[in-house]
Tab-separated table of C-alpha atoms in Angstrom:
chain	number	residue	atom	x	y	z
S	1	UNK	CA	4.643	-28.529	-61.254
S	2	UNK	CA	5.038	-27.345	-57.658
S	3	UNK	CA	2.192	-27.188	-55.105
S	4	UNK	CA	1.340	-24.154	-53.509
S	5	UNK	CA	0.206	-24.185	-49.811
S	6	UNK	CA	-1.516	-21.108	-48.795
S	7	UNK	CA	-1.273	-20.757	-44.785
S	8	UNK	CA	-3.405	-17.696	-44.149
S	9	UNK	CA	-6.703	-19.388	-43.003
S	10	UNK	CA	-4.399	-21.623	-40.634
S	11	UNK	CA	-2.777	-18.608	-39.394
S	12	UNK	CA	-6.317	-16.779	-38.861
S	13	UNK	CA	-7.639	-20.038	-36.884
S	14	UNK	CA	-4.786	-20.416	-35.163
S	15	UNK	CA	-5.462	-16.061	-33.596
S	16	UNK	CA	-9.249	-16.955	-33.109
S	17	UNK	CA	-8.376	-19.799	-30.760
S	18	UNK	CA	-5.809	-17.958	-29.314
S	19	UNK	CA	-7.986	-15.189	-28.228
S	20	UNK	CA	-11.251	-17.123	-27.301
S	21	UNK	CA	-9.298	-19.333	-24.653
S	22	UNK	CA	-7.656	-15.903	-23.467
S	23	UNK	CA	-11.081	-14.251	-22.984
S	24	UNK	CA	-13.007	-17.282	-21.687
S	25	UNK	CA	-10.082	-18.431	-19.235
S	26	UNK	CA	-10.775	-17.749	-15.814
S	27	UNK	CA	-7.922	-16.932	-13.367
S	28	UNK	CA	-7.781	-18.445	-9.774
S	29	UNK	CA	-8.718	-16.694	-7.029
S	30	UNK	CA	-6.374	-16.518	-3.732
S	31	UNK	CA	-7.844	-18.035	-1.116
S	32	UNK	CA	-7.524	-16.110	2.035
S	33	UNK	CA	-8.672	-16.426	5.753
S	34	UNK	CA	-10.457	-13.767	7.686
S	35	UNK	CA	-9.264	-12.671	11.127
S	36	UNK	CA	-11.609	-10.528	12.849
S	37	UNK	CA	-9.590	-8.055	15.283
S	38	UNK	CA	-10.540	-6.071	17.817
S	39	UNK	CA	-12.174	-2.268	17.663
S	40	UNK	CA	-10.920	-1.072	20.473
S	41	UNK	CA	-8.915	-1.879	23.482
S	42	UNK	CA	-11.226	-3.243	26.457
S	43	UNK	CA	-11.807	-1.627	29.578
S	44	UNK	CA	-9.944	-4.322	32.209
S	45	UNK	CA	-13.472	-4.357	34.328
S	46	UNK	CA	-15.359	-5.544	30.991
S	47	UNK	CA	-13.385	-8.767	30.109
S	48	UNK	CA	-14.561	-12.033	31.287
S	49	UNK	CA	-12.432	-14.090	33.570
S	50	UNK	CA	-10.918	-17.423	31.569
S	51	UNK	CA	-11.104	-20.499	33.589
S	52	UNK	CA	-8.100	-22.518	33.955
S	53	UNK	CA	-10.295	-25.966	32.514
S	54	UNK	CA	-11.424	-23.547	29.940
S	55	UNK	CA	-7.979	-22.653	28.463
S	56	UNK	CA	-5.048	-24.298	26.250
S	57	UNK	CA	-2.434	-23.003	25.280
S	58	UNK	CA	0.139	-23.499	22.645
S	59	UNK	CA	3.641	-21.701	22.368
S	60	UNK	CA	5.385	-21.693	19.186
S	61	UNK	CA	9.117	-22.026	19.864
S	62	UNK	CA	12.147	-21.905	17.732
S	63	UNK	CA	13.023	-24.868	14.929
S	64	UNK	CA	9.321	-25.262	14.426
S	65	UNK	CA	8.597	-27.021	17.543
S	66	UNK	CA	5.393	-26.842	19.243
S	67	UNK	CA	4.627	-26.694	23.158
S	68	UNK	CA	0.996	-26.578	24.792
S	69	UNK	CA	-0.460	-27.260	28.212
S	70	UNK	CA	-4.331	-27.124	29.452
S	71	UNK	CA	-4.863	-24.464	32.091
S	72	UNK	CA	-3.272	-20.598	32.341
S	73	UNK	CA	0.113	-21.453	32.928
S	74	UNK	CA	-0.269	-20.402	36.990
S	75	UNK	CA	3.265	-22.058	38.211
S	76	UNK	CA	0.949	-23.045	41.498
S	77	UNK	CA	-1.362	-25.349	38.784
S	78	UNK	CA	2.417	-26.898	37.895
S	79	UNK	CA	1.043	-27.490	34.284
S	80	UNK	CA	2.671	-30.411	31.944
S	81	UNK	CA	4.327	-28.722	28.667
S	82	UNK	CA	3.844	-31.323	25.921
S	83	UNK	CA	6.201	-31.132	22.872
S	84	UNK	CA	4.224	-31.461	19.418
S	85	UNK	CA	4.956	-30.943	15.864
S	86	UNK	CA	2.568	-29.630	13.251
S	87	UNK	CA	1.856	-32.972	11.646
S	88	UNK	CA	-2.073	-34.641	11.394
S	89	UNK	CA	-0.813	-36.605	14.369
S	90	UNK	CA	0.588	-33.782	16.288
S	91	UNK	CA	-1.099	-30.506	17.474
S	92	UNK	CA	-3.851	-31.704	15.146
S	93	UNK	CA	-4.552	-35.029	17.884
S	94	UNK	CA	-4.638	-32.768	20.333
S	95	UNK	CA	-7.001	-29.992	19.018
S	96	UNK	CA	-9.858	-32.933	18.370
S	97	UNK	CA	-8.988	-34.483	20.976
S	98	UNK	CA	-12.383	-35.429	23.167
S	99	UNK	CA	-10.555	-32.730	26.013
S	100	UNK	CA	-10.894	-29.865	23.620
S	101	UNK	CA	-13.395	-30.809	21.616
S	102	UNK	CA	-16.360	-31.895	24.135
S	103	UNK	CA	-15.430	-28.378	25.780
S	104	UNK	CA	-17.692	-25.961	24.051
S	105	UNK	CA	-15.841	-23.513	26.585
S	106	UNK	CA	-12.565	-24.104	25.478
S	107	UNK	CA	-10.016	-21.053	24.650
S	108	UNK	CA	-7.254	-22.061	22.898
S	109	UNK	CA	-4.403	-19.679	23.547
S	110	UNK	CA	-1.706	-18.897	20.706
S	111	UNK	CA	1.487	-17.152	21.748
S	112	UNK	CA	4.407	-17.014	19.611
S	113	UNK	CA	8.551	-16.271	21.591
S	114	UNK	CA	10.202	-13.892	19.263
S	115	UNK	CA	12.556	-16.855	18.049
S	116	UNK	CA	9.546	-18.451	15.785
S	117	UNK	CA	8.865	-18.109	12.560
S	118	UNK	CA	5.677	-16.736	10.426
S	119	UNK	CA	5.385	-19.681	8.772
S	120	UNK	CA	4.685	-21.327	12.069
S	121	UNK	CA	1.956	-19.040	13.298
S	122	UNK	CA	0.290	-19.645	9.623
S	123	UNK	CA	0.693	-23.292	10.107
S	124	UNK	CA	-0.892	-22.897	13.476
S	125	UNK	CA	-4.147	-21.032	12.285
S	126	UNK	CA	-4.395	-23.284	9.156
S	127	UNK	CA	-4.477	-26.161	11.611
S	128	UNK	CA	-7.269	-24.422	13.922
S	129	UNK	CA	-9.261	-23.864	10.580
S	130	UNK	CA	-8.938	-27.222	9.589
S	131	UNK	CA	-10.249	-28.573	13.190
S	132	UNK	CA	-13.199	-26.139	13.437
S	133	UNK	CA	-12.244	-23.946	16.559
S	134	UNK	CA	-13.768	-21.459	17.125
S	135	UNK	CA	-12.477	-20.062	20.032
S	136	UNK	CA	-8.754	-18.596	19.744
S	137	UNK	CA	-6.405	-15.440	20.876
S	138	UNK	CA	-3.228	-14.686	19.899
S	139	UNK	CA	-1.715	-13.177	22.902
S	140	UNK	CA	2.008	-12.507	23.733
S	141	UNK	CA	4.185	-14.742	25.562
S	142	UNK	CA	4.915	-14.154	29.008
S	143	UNK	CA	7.872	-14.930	31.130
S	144	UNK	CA	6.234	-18.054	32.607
S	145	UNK	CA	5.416	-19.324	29.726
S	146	UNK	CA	9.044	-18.974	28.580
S	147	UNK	CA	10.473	-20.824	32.064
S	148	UNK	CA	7.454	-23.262	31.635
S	149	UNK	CA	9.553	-24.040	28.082
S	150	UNK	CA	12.835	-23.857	29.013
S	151	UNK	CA	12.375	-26.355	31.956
S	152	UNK	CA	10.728	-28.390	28.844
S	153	UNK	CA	13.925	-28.610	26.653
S	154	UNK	CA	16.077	-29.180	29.665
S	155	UNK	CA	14.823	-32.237	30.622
């Protein structure tokens, strides 16, 4: 006598579970971060003066290193350029750091050379969203800020 197995209601379970996880499943959202940019260019007569104790800035340089200094870079102010990396105990230190972080002031001033990489300036943004600033400009590098690097790396 052979048995008979008839699959069909396995077969019709099987298509209802199916489809119930497919409809019920939600899909994750990508998380992204909002950058508010300016409406228009300002007039040079309406923008506020930066104090040098207000300001830091950080350069993002080539092979993923990071630079920064307190103060606008004036060559007279002879500013130290510290080299950082992107690690909890790197520009991360510094950016709750009692210096920055008692300042309620305090600028911090982003300014990528051409030679860095996107991922940097992402790491860089993720890192001032992690410390809570709130104050922060992405502006372009300037010559002295490049000489105020290269006199860095050739120590």
């Amino acid at each position: 006598m052979s048995v008979h197995l008839d699959m069909t209601p396995m077969v019709d379970l099987a298509f209802l579970l199916l489809t119930f996880f497919m409809l019920t499943t939600t899909f994750s959202k990508p998380q992204t971060m909002e950058i508010n940019m300016p409406v228009k260019d300002v007039d040079e007569s309406e923008q506020i003066a930066l104090k040098a104790s207000n300001a830091m800035t950080i350069i993002l340089g080539e092979d993923d290193k990071v630079f920064y200094y307190f103060g606008l870079g004036d060559p007279a102010e002879n500013p130290e350029v510290i080299e950082t990396d992107y690690s909890a105990s790197g520009i991360r230190k510094v950016l709750i750091s009692p210096r920055v972080k008692s300042n309620a002031k305090m600028t911090v001033m982003i300014k990528p050379m051409e030679t860095s990489r996107y991922k940097n300036m992402v790491d860089i943004l993720d890192e001032l969203k992690i410390t809570d600033t709130k104050k922060f400009a992405l502006v372009e590098i300037t010559d002295t800020d490049k000489q105020l690097v290269q006199s860095k790396l050739g120590q």
